[in-house]
mmCIF file of C-alpha atoms in Angstrom:
data_model
loop_
_atom_site.group_PDB
_atom_site.id
_atom_site.type_symbol
_atom_site.label_atom_id
_atom_site.label_comp_id
_atom_site.label_asym_id
_atom_site.label_seq_id
_atom_site.Cartn_x
_atom_site.Cartn_y
_atom_site.Cartn_z
ATOM 1 C CA MET A 17 -0.164 -0.011 0.236
ATOM 2 C CA ARG A 18 1.360 3.558 -0.570
ATOM 3 C CA ALA A 19 -0.073 6.870 0.730
ATOM 4 C CA ASN A 20 -0.696 9.575 -1.630
ATOM 5 C CA PRO A 21 1.387 13.040 -0.967
ATOM 6 C CA LEU A 22 0.632 15.095 2.103
ATOM 7 C CA ARG A 23 -1.416 18.424 1.068
ATOM 8 C CA LYS A 24 0.312 21.811 2.372
ATOM 9 C CA ASP A 25 -1.840 22.819 4.513
ATOM 10 C CA LEU A 26 -1.713 19.122 6.517
ATOM 11 C CA GLN A 27 2.295 19.281 6.630
ATOM 12 C CA LYS A 28 2.339 22.626 8.403
ATOM 13 C CA TYR A 29 -0.195 21.837 11.038
ATOM 14 C CA LEU A 30 2.123 18.360 11.275
ATOM 15 C CA ASN A 31 5.437 21.514 11.672
ATOM 16 C CA ARG A 32 3.531 24.206 13.866
ATOM 17 C CA HIS A 33 2.554 20.686 16.716
ATOM 18 C CA SER A 34 6.043 19.220 16.033
ATOM 19 C CA LEU A 35 4.047 15.837 14.952
ATOM 20 C CA ASN A 36 6.450 15.254 11.740
ATOM 21 C CA ASN A 37 8.534 12.141 13.070
ATOM 22 C CA LYS A 38 5.644 10.751 15.341
ATOM 23 C CA PHE A 39 3.519 10.779 12.007
ATOM 24 C CA ILE A 40 6.371 9.726 9.308
ATOM 25 C CA LYS A 41 6.207 6.533 11.939
ATOM 26 C CA GLN A 42 2.551 5.650 12.519
ATOM 27 C CA LEU A 43 2.334 5.951 8.465
ATOM 28 C CA ASN A 44 4.472 3.672 7.755
ATOM 29 C CA TYR A 45 3.085 1.242 10.137
ATOM 30 C CA LEU A 46 -0.398 2.354 8.507
ATOM 31 C CA LEU A 47 1.282 1.087 4.816
ATOM 32 C CA THR A 48 2.322 -2.439 6.135
ATOM 33 C CA ASN A 49 0.283 -3.527 8.658
ATOM 34 C CA PRO A 50 -3.183 -0.929 8.785
ATOM 35 C CA ALA A 51 -4.395 -3.407 12.434
ATOM 36 C CA TYR A 52 -0.712 -2.420 14.203
ATOM 37 C CA PRO A 53 -2.181 -2.141 17.784
ATOM 38 C CA SER A 54 -0.388 1.686 18.272
ATOM 39 C CA LEU A 55 -2.299 3.190 15.508
ATOM 40 C CA ASN A 56 -6.173 2.329 17.097
ATOM 41 C CA THR A 57 -7.247 2.382 13.345
ATOM 42 C CA GLU A 58 -10.972 2.851 13.243
ATOM 43 C CA LYS A 59 -13.514 3.302 10.634
ATOM 44 C CA ILE A 60 -15.389 6.573 10.932
ATOM 45 C CA LYS A 61 -18.623 8.672 8.821
ATOM 46 C CA ILE A 62 -17.974 11.852 7.588
ATOM 47 C CA GLY A 63 -21.256 12.367 5.668
ATOM 48 C CA GLN A 64 -21.801 9.909 3.652
ATOM 49 C CA GLN A 65 -18.389 8.972 3.038
ATOM 50 C CA GLU A 66 -16.621 6.490 4.797
ATOM 51 C CA ALA A 67 -12.851 7.260 6.097
ATOM 52 C CA TYR A 68 -10.812 6.342 8.647
ATOM 53 C CA SER A 69 -8.654 7.339 11.549
ATOM 54 C CA PHE A 70 -5.021 6.069 13.265
ATOM 55 C CA ARG A 71 -3.083 7.533 16.169
ATOM 56 C CA ILE A 72 -0.538 9.571 15.743
ATOM 57 C CA ASP A 73 -0.121 10.092 19.426
ATOM 58 C CA LYS A 74 -2.680 10.056 22.649
ATOM 59 C CA LYS A 75 -3.829 13.485 21.367
ATOM 60 C CA TYR A 76 -3.607 13.981 17.599
ATOM 61 C CA ARG A 77 -5.070 11.444 14.571
ATOM 62 C CA ALA A 78 -5.089 11.373 11.003
ATOM 63 C CA ILE A 79 -8.077 10.610 8.933
ATOM 64 C CA PHE A 80 -7.468 9.015 5.643
ATOM 65 C CA ILE A 81 -10.293 7.343 3.125
ATOM 66 C CA TYR A 82 -9.072 4.369 0.457
ATOM 67 C CA PHE A 83 -8.847 5.251 -3.291
ATOM 68 C CA SER A 84 -8.404 1.698 -4.120
ATOM 69 C CA ASN A 85 -6.815 -1.404 -2.398
ATOM 70 C CA GLU A 86 -3.305 0.317 -2.811
ATOM 71 C CA THR A 87 -3.588 3.830 -1.962
ATOM 72 C CA ILE A 88 -5.106 6.412 0.652
ATOM 73 C CA GLU A 89 -4.948 9.493 0.819
ATOM 74 C CA ILE A 90 -4.685 11.706 4.400
ATOM 75 C CA ILE A 91 -7.678 14.215 4.112
ATOM 76 C CA ASP A 92 -7.149 15.615 7.855
ATOM 77 C CA ILE A 93 -5.072 15.723 10.636
ATOM 78 C CA ASN A 94 -6.605 16.582 13.984
ATOM 79 C CA ASN A 95 -6.314 16.847 17.646
ATOM 80 C CA HIS A 96 -8.954 14.383 17.929
ATOM 81 C CA TYR A 97 -10.393 15.341 21.581
ATOM 82 C CA GLN A 98 -11.792 19.008 20.002
#
Protein backbone atom coordinates (compact mmCIF):
# COMPACT_ATOMS: atom_id res chain seq x y z
CA MET A 1 0.00 0.00 0.00
CA ARG A 2 1.10 3.60 -0.55
CA ALA A 3 -0.07 7.07 0.50
CA ASN A 4 -0.58 10.06 -1.75
CA PRO A 5 1.59 13.08 -0.85
CA LEU A 6 0.29 15.26 1.97
CA ARG A 7 -1.39 18.54 1.14
CA LYS A 8 0.62 21.62 2.13
CA ASP A 9 -1.86 22.64 4.84
CA LEU A 10 -1.56 19.22 6.51
CA GLN A 11 2.24 19.37 6.37
CA LYS A 12 2.12 22.82 7.99
CA TYR A 13 -0.14 21.41 10.73
CA LEU A 14 2.39 18.66 11.44
CA ASN A 15 5.22 21.20 11.55
CA ARG A 16 3.31 23.60 13.81
CA HIS A 17 2.57 20.82 16.33
CA SER A 18 5.99 19.08 16.04
CA LEU A 19 4.40 15.84 14.82
CA ASN A 20 6.50 15.05 11.74
CA ASN A 21 8.50 12.16 13.17
CA LYS A 22 5.53 10.61 14.96
CA PHE A 23 3.38 10.92 11.85
CA ILE A 24 5.97 9.29 9.60
CA LYS A 25 6.45 6.43 12.06
CA GLN A 26 2.72 5.77 12.37
CA LEU A 27 2.13 6.14 8.62
CA ASN A 28 4.80 3.52 7.94
CA TYR A 29 3.05 1.16 10.35
CA LEU A 30 -0.25 1.84 8.59
CA LEU A 31 1.19 1.16 5.15
CA THR A 32 2.65 -2.18 6.22
CA ASN A 33 0.02 -3.31 8.74
CA PRO A 34 -3.21 -1.29 9.15
CA ALA A 35 -4.09 -3.34 12.22
CA TYR A 36 -0.88 -2.43 14.07
CA PRO A 37 -1.91 -1.99 17.75
CA SER A 38 -0.58 1.54 18.38
CA LEU A 39 -2.54 2.90 15.42
CA ASN A 40 -5.98 2.28 16.91
CA THR A 41 -7.30 2.31 13.35
CA GLU A 42 -11.05 2.78 13.18
CA LYS A 43 -13.74 3.33 10.58
CA ILE A 44 -15.58 6.64 10.81
CA LYS A 45 -18.30 8.29 8.79
CA ILE A 46 -17.95 11.80 7.37
CA GLY A 47 -21.31 12.75 5.92
CA GLN A 48 -22.09 9.98 3.44
CA GLN A 49 -18.46 9.00 2.97
CA GLU A 50 -16.65 6.25 4.83
CA ALA A 51 -13.24 7.19 6.12
CA TYR A 52 -10.75 5.82 8.61
CA SER A 53 -8.57 7.28 11.32
CA PHE A 54 -5.31 6.29 12.93
CA ARG A 55 -3.62 7.62 16.01
CA ILE A 56 -0.48 9.73 15.62
CA ASP A 57 -0.16 9.96 19.40
CA LYS A 58 -2.60 10.13 22.32
CA LYS A 59 -3.74 13.62 21.34
CA TYR A 60 -3.67 13.68 17.52
CA ARG A 61 -5.11 11.53 14.77
CA ALA A 62 -5.04 11.40 10.98
CA ILE A 63 -8.13 10.82 8.85
CA PHE A 64 -7.72 8.97 5.56
CA ILE A 65 -9.70 7.44 2.73
CA TYR A 66 -8.96 4.52 0.44
CA PHE A 67 -8.78 5.26 -3.27
CA SER A 68 -8.13 1.59 -3.94
CA ASN A 69 -6.68 -1.36 -2.06
CA GLU A 70 -3.28 0.07 -2.91
CA THR A 71 -3.63 3.82 -2.27
CA ILE A 72 -4.77 6.02 0.60
CA GLU A 73 -5.00 9.78 1.01
CA ILE A 74 -4.73 11.64 4.30
CA ILE A 75 -7.60 14.14 4.27
CA ASP A 76 -7.24 15.64 7.74
CA ILE A 77 -4.99 15.72 10.80
CA ASN A 78 -6.56 16.98 14.00
CA ASN A 79 -6.76 17.02 17.76
CA HIS A 80 -8.75 13.91 18.60
CA TYR A 81 -10.48 15.56 21.54
CA GLN A 82 -11.77 18.80 19.99
